[in-house]
Coordinates of C-alpha atoms in Angstrom, one line a residue:
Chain A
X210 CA 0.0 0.0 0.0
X211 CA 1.0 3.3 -0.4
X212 CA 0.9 4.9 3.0
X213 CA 1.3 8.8 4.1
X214 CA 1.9 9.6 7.7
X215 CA 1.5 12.7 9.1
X216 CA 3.4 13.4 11.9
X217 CA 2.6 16.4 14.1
X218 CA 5.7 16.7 17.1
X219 CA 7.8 19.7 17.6
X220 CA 11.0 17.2 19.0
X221 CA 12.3 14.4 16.3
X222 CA 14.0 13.4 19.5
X223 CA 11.2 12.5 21.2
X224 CA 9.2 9.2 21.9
X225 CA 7.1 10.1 19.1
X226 CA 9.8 10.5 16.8
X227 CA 11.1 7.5 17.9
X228 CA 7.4 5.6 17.4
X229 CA 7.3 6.9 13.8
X230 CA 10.6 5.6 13.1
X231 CA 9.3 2.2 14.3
X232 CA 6.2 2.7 12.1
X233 CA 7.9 3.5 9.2
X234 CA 10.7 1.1 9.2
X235 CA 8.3 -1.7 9.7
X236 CA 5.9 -0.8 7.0
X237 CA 8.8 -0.5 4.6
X238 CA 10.3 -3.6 5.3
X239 CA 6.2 -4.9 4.5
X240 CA 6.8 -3.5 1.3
X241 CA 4.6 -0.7 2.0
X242 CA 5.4 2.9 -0.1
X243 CA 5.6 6.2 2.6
X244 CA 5.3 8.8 2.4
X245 CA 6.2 11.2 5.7
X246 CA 4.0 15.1 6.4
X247 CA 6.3 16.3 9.3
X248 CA 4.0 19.2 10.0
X249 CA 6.5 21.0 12.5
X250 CA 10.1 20.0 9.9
X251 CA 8.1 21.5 7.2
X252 CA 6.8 25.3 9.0
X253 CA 3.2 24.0 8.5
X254 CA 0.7 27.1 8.6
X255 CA -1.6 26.5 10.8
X256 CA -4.4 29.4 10.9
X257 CA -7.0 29.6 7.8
X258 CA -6.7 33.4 7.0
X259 CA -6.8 35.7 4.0
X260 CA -2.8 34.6 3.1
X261 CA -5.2 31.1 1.7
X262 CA -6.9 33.3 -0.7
X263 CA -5.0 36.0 -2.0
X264 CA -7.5 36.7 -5.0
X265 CA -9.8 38.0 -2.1
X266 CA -10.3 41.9 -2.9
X267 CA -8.9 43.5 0.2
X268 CA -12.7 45.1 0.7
X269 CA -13.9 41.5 0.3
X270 CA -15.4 39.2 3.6
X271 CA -13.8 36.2 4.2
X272 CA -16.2 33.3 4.4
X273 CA -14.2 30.5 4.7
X274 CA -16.3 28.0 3.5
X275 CA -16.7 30.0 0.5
X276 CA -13.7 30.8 0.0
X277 CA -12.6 27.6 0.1
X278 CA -15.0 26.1 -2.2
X279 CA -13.9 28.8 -5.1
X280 CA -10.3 28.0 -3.8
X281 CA -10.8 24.0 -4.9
X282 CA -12.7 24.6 -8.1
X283 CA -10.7 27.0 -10.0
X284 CA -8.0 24.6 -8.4
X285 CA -6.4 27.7 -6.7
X286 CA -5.5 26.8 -3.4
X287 CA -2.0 27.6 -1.8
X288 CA 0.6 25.2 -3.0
X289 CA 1.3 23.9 0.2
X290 CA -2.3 22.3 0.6
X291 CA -2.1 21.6 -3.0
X292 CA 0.7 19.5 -2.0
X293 CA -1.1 18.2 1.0
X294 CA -3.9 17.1 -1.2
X295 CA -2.0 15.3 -3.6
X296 CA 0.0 13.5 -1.1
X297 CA -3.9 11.7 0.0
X298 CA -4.7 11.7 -3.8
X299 CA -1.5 9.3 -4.0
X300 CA -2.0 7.1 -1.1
X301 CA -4.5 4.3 -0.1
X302 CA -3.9 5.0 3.8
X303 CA -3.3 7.9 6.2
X304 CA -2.0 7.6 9.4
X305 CA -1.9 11.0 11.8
X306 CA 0.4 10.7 14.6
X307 CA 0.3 13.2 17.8
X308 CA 0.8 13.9 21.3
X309 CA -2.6 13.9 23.2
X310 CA -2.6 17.5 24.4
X311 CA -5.9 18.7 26.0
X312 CA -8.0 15.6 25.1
X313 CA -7.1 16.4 21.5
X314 CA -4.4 16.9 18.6
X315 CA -2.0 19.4 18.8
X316 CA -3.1 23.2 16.6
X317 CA -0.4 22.2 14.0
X318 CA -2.4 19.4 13.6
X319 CA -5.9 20.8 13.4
X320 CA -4.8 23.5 10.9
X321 CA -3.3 21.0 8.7
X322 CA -7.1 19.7 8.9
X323 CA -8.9 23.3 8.6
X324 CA -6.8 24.3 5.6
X325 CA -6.1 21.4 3.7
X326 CA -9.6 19.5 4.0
X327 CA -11.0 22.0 1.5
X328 CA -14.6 22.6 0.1
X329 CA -15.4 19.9 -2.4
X330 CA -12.4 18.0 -1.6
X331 CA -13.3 16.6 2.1
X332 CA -16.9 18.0 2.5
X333 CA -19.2 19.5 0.1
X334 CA -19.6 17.0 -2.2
X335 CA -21.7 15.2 -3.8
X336 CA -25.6 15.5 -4.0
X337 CA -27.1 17.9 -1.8
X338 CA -31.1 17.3 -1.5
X339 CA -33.7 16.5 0.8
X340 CA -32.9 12.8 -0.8
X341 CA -29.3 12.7 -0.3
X342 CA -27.4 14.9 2.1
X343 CA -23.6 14.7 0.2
X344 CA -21.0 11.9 0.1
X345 CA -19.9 11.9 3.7
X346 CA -19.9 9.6 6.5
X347 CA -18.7 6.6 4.9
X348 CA -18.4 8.2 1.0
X349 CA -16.7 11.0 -0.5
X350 CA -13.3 11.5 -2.0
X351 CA -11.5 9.5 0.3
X352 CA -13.7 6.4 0.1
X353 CA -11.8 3.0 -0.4
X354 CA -8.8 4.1 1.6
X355 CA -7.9 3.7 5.5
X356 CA -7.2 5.7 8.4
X357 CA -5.6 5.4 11.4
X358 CA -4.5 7.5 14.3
X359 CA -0.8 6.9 16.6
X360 CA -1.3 8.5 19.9
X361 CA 0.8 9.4 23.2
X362 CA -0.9 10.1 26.0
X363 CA 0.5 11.2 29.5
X364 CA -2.4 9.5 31.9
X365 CA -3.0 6.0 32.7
X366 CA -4.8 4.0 30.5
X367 CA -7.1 3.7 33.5
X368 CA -8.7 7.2 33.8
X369 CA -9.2 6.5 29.9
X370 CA -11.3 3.4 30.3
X371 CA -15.2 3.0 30.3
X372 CA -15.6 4.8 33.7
X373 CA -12.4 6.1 33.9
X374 CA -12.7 10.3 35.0
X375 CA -11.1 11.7 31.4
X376 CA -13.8 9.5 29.4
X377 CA -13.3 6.7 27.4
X378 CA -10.4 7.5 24.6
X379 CA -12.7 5.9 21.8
X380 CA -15.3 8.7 23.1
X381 CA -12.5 11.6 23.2
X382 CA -11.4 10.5 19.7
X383 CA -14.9 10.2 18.1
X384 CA -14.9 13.6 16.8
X385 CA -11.7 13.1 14.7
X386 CA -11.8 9.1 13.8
X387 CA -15.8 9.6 12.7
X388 CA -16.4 13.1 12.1
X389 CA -12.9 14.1 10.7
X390 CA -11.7 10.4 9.1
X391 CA -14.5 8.9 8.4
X392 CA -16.6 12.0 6.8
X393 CA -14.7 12.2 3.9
X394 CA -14.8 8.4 3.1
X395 CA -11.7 7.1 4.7
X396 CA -12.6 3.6 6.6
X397 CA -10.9 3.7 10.3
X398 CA -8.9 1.2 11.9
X399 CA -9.2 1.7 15.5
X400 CA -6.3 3.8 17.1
X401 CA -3.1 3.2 18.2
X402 CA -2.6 4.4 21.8
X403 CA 0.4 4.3 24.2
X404 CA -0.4 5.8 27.9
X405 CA 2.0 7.0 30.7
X406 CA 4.8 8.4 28.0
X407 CA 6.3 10.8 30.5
X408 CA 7.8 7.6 32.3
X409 CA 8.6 5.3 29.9
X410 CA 11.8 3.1 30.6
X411 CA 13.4 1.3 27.5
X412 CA 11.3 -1.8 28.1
X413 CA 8.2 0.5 28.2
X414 CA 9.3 1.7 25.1
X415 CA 10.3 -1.3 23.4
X416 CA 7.1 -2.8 24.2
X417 CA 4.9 -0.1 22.9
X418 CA 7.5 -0.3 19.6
X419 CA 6.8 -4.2 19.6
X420 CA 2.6 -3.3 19.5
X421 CA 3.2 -0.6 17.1
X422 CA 5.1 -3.1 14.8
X423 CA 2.1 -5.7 15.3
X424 CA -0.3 -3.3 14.1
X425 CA 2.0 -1.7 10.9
X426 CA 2.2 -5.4 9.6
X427 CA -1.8 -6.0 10.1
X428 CA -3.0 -2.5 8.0
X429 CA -4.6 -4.5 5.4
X430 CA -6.5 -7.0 7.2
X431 CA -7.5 -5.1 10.6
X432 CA -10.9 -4.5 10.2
X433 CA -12.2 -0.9 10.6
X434 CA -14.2 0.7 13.3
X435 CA -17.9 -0.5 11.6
X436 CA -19.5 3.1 11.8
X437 CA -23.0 3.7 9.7
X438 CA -22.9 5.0 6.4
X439 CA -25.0 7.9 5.8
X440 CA -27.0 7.1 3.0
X441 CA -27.1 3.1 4.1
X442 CA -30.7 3.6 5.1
X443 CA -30.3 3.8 8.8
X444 CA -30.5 7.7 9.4
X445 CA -33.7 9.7 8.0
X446 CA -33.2 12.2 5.7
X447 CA -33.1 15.2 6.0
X448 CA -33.3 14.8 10.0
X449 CA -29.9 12.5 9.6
X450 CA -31.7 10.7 12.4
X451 CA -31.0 7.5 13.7
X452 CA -33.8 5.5 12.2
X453 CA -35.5 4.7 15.8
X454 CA -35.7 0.8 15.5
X455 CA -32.1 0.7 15.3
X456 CA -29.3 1.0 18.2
X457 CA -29.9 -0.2 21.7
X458 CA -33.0 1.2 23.0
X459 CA -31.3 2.5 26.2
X460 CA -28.2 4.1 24.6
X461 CA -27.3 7.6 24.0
X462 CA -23.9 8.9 22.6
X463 CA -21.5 8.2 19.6
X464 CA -22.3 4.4 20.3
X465 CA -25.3 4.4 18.5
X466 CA -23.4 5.1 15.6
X467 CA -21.4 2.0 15.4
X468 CA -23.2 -0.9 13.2
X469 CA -23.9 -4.1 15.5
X470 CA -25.7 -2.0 18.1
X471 CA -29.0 -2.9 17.5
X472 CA -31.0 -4.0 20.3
Chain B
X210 CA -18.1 40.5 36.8
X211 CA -15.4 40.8 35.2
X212 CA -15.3 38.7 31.6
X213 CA -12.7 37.7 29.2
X214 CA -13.7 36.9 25.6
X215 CA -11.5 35.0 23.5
X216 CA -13.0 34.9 20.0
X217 CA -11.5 33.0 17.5
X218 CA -12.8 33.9 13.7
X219 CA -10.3 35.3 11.1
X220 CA -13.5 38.1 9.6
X221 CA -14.6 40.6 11.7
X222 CA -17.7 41.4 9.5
X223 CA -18.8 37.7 10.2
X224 CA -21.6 36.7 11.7
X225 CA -19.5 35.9 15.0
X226 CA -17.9 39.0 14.8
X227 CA -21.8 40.3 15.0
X228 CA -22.4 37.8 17.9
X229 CA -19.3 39.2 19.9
X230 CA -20.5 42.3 19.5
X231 CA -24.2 42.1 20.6
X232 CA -22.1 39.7 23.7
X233 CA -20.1 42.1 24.3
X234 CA -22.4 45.0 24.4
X235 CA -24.8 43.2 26.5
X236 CA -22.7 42.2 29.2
X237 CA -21.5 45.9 29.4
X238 CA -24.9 47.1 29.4
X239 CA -25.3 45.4 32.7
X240 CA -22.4 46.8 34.2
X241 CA -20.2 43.8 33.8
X242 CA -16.3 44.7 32.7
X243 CA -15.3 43.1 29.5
X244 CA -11.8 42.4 28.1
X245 CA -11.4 40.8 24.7
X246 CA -8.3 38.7 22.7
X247 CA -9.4 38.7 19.4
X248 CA -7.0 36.1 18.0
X249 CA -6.5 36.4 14.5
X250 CA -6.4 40.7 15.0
X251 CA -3.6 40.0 17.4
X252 CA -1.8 37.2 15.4
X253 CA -1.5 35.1 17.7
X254 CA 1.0 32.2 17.3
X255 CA -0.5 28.8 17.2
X256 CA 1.8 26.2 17.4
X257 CA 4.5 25.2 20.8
X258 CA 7.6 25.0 19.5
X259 CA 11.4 26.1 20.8
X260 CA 10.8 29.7 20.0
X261 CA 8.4 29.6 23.4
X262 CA 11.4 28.5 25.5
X263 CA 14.5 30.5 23.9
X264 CA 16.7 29.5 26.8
X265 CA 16.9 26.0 26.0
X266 CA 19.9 25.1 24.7
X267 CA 20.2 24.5 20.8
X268 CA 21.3 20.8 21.6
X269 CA 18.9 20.4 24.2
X270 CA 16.0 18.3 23.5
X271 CA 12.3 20.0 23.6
X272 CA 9.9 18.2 25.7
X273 CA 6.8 20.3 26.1
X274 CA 5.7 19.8 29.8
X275 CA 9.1 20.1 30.9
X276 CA 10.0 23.2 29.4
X277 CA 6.6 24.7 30.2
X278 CA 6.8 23.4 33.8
X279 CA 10.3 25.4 33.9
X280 CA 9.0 28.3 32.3
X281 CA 6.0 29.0 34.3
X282 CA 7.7 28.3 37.6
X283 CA 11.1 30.3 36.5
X284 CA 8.3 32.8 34.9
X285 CA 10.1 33.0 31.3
X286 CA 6.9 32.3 29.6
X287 CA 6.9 34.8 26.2
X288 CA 5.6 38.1 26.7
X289 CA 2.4 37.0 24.8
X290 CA 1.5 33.8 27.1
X291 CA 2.0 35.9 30.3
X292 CA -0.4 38.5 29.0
X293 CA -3.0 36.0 28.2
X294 CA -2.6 34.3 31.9
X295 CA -2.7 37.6 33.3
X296 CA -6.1 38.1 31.6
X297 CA -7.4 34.4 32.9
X298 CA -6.5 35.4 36.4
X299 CA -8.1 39.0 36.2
X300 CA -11.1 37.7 34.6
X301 CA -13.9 36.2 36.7
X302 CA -15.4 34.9 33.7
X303 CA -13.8 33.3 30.4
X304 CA -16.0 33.0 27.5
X305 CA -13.9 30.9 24.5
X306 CA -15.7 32.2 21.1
X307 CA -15.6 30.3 17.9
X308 CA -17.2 28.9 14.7
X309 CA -17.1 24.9 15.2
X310 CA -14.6 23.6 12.7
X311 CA -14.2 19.5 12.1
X312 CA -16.3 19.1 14.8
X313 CA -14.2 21.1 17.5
X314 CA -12.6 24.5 17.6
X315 CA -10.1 26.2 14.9
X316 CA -6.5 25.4 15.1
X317 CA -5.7 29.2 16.3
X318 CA -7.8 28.6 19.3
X319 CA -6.1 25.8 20.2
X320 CA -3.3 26.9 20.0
X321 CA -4.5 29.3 22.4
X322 CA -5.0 26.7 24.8
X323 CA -1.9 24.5 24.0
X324 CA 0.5 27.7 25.2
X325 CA -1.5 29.6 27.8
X326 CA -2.6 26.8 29.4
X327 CA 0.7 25.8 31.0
X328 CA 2.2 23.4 33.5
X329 CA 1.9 24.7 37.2
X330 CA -0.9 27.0 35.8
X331 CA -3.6 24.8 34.3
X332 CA -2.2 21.4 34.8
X333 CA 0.2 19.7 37.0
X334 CA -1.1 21.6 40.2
X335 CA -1.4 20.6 43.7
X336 CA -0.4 17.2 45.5
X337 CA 0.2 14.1 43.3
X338 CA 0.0 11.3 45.5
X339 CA -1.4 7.9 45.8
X340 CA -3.7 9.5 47.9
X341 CA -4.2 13.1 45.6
X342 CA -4.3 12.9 42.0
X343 CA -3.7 16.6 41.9
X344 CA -5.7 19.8 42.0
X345 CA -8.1 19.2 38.8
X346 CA -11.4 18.6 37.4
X347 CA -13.3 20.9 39.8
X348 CA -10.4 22.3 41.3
X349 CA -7.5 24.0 40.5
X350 CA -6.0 27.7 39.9
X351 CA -9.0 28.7 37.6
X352 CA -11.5 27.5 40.5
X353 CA -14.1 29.8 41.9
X354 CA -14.6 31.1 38.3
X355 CA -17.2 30.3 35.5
X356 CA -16.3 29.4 31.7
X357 CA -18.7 28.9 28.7
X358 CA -18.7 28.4 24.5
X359 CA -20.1 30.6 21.8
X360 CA -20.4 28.3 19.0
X361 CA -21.8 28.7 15.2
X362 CA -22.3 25.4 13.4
X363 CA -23.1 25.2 9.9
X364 CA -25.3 22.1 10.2
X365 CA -28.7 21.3 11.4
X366 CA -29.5 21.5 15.0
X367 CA -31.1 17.7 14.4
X368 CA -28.1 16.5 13.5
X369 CA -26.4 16.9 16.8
X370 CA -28.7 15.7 18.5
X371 CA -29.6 12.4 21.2
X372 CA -29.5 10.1 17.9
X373 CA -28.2 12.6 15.0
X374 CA -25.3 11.4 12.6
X375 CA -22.8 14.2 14.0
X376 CA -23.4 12.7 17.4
X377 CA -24.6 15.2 20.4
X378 CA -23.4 18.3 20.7
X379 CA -22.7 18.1 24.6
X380 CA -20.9 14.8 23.9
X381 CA -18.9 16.6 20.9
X382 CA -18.1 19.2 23.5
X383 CA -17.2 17.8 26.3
X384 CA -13.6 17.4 25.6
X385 CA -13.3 21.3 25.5
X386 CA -16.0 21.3 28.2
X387 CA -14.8 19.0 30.7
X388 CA -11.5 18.3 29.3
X389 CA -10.4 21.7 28.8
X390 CA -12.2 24.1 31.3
X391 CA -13.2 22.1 33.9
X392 CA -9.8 20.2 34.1
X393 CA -8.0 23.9 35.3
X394 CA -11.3 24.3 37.7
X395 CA -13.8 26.6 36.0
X396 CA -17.6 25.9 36.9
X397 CA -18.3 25.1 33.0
X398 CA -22.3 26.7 32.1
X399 CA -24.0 25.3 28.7
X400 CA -22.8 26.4 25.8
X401 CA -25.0 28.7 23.2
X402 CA -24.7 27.6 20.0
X403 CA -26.2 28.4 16.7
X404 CA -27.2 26.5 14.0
X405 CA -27.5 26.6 10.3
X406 CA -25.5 29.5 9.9
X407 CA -24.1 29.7 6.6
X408 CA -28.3 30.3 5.7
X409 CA -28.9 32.9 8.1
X410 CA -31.0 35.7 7.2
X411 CA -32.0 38.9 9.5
X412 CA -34.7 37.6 11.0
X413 CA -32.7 34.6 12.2
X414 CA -29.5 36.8 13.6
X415 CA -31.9 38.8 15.6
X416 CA -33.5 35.8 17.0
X417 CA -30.4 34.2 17.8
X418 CA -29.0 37.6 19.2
X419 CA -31.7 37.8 21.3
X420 CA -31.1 34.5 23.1
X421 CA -27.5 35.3 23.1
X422 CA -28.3 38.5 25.2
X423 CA -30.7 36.5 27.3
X424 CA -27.2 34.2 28.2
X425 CA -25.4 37.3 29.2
X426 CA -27.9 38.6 31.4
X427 CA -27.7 34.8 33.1
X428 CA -24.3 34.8 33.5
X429 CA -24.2 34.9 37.4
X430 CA -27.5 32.8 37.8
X431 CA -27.2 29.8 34.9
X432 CA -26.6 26.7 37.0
X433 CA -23.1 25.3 35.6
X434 CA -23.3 21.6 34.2
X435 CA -22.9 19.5 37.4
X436 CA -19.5 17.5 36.8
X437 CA -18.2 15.2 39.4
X438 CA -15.1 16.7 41.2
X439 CA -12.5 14.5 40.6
X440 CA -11.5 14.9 44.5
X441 CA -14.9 14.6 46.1
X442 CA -15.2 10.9 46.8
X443 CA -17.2 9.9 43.7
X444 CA -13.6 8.1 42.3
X445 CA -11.5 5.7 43.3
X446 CA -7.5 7.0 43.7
X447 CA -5.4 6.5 41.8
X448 CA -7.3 4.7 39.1
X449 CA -10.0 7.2 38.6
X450 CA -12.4 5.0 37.8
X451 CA -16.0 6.5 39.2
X452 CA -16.8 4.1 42.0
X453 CA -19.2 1.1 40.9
X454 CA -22.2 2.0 43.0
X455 CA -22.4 5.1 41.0
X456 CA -24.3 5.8 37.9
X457 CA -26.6 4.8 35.6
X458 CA -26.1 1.2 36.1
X459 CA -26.5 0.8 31.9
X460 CA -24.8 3.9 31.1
X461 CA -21.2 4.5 29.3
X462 CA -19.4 7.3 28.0
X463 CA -19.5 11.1 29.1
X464 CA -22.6 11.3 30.9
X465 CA -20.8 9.1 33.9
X466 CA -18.8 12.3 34.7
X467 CA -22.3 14.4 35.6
X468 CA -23.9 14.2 39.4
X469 CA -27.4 13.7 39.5
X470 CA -26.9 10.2 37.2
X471 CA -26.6 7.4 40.0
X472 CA -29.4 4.3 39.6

């Protein structure tokens, strides 16, 4: 496969650095084709702002949305999302690697999201009626490829757990695997997570390396994270509703959105 | 009171510029003091990297909690971060301001977050101990004070609901909500968020600027969302799990960490 990993740490030094060298190594060594985004190496840009669309008259608003849809059509778009968007064009899986920092990805790693999942390209496509609400959620541009997320985390894996006090990590990383991965197509693998990094010894690390190796030789045949399509026939539309015979009748939250919960 | 804004859109002829406005105005209007960092007017620099500790040593490896830890306790923390803290400890209210992006806030905010926030200020205070997991999640430098979210979301208010596709907004939130602003010890109120705003026409701005004015005269009064304390018996040390005899006996997820949901 051809893989791209974006990588999103300011320190190469650092037990991230280290983890992506693992994941690299071992997918090359698969045979695997990767490709590296190392956000902070590269000076990635962060902020959407009027530098994006310098064809703006200066009187002009900015509406980013807008903006960004014009931006994608007439194929206009700063070359370094250009680049960005080529680089998922090429490959058939993207992994984002981060540091957990406030229950989230780092900002270098959000505005790599905000600027470079453009109008038309990530969202905004496809049919828009009160019959079909766009190619998200399971189709879309990125459809047919996989995604998966490498994370650090400081905490115990404990306070991370079904009643641990942070929440449960699958929870915390909802809104990026399904509303970030999974809206524009990709299918998710669930994430790779390593938990008390600020005091890991060599066999802590070599460990985690050993699990991170497992999981880079298993990309093709770990099956994703079964979230509902969209237009699959289990959410009304226009009310994107789940249809009310379907989940467990007692459950509330992202849950309901995973395929298999029916009661 | 007094109230610190942090808005977070890059046009100030937006509709949240609008928003802050009629916030702003409001609160003044009942005598409340109101201090604003409008992000993108300021620049504000999004990303951690070595150029927030220029002391370290050019062979010296960056590891972001350390250096901040050092920073904030030696007080070398840039120019910019210190003002933003002094602001957070004048203020007896913090209001974070932003249009939801991917499903959370815009890298620039973030960013906000990921370098004012900093070790010994809003994380890693008080007693760590097998019998004191620090002072967080209720408690903390930022207790005593109250902290809400002025969102604008482009989609439907159904689709963030109990059983929409997006999954519901409290649960979308609550990583900013709980992970964010409670964590440091703010009493955390709803948020106000508007929908369907890329379709908004005057009649529905002055509806939703009504409500939003109807918030700001609440401020004092709206009963904050009633989040365990992570220090007040309801978990067990130092696993944080929430103790078994409490909760909804069926229930997962988020809504574990609110009082009021024991069987």
């Amino acid at each position: 496969m051809k893989v791209l990993l974006v990588f999103a740490h300011p320190e190469p030094r650092s037990l991230n650095g280290a983890l992506r060298d693992v994941a690299v190594e071992e997918l090359e060594s698969q045979g695997h084709e990767v490709r590296v985004s190392d956000l902070y190496a590269d000076g990635w840009k962060s902020n959407i702002d009027r530098a994006d669309f310098p064809w703006l008259t200066p009187d002009a608003q900015l509406v980013p949305i807008a903006a960004s849809k014009k931006a994608f059509e007439a194929n206009v778009l700063t070359e370094d999302v250009k680049a960005e968007i080529e680089k998922l064009s090429w490959a058939d899986m993207l992994i984002l690697q981060f540091p957990l920092w406030w229950f989230t990805m780092p900002a270098i790693l959000k505005g790599w999201i905000d600027r470079v999942f453009a109008y038309g390209f990530a969202y905004g496509v496809g049919e828009h009626s009160d019959k079909r609400w766009g190619d998200r959620y399971g189709e879309g541009t990125l459809a047919g490829k996989r995604a998966m997320l490498i994370v650090t985390a400081g905490g115990w894996e404990e306070h991370y757990t079904a009643r641990g006090i942070n929440g449960p990590i699958d929870d915390l990383l909802f809104p990026i695997n399904h509303g970030i991965l999974y809206y524009p197509g990709y299918e998710v693998l669930p994430p790779f997570v390593v938990y008390r990094v600020d005091r890991f010894d060599e066999a802590g690390f070599q460990s985690a390396a050993e699990r991170l190796r497992e999981r880079m030789r298993t990309i093709e045949t770990t099956s994703p994270t079964p979230y509902r399509q969209q237009n699959g026939g289990d959410y009304l539309i226009p009310s994107m509703q789940l249809r009310t015979e379907l989940g467990d009748p007692g459950a509330t939250g992202f849950a309901l959105h995973l395929n298999g919960t029916d009661g």
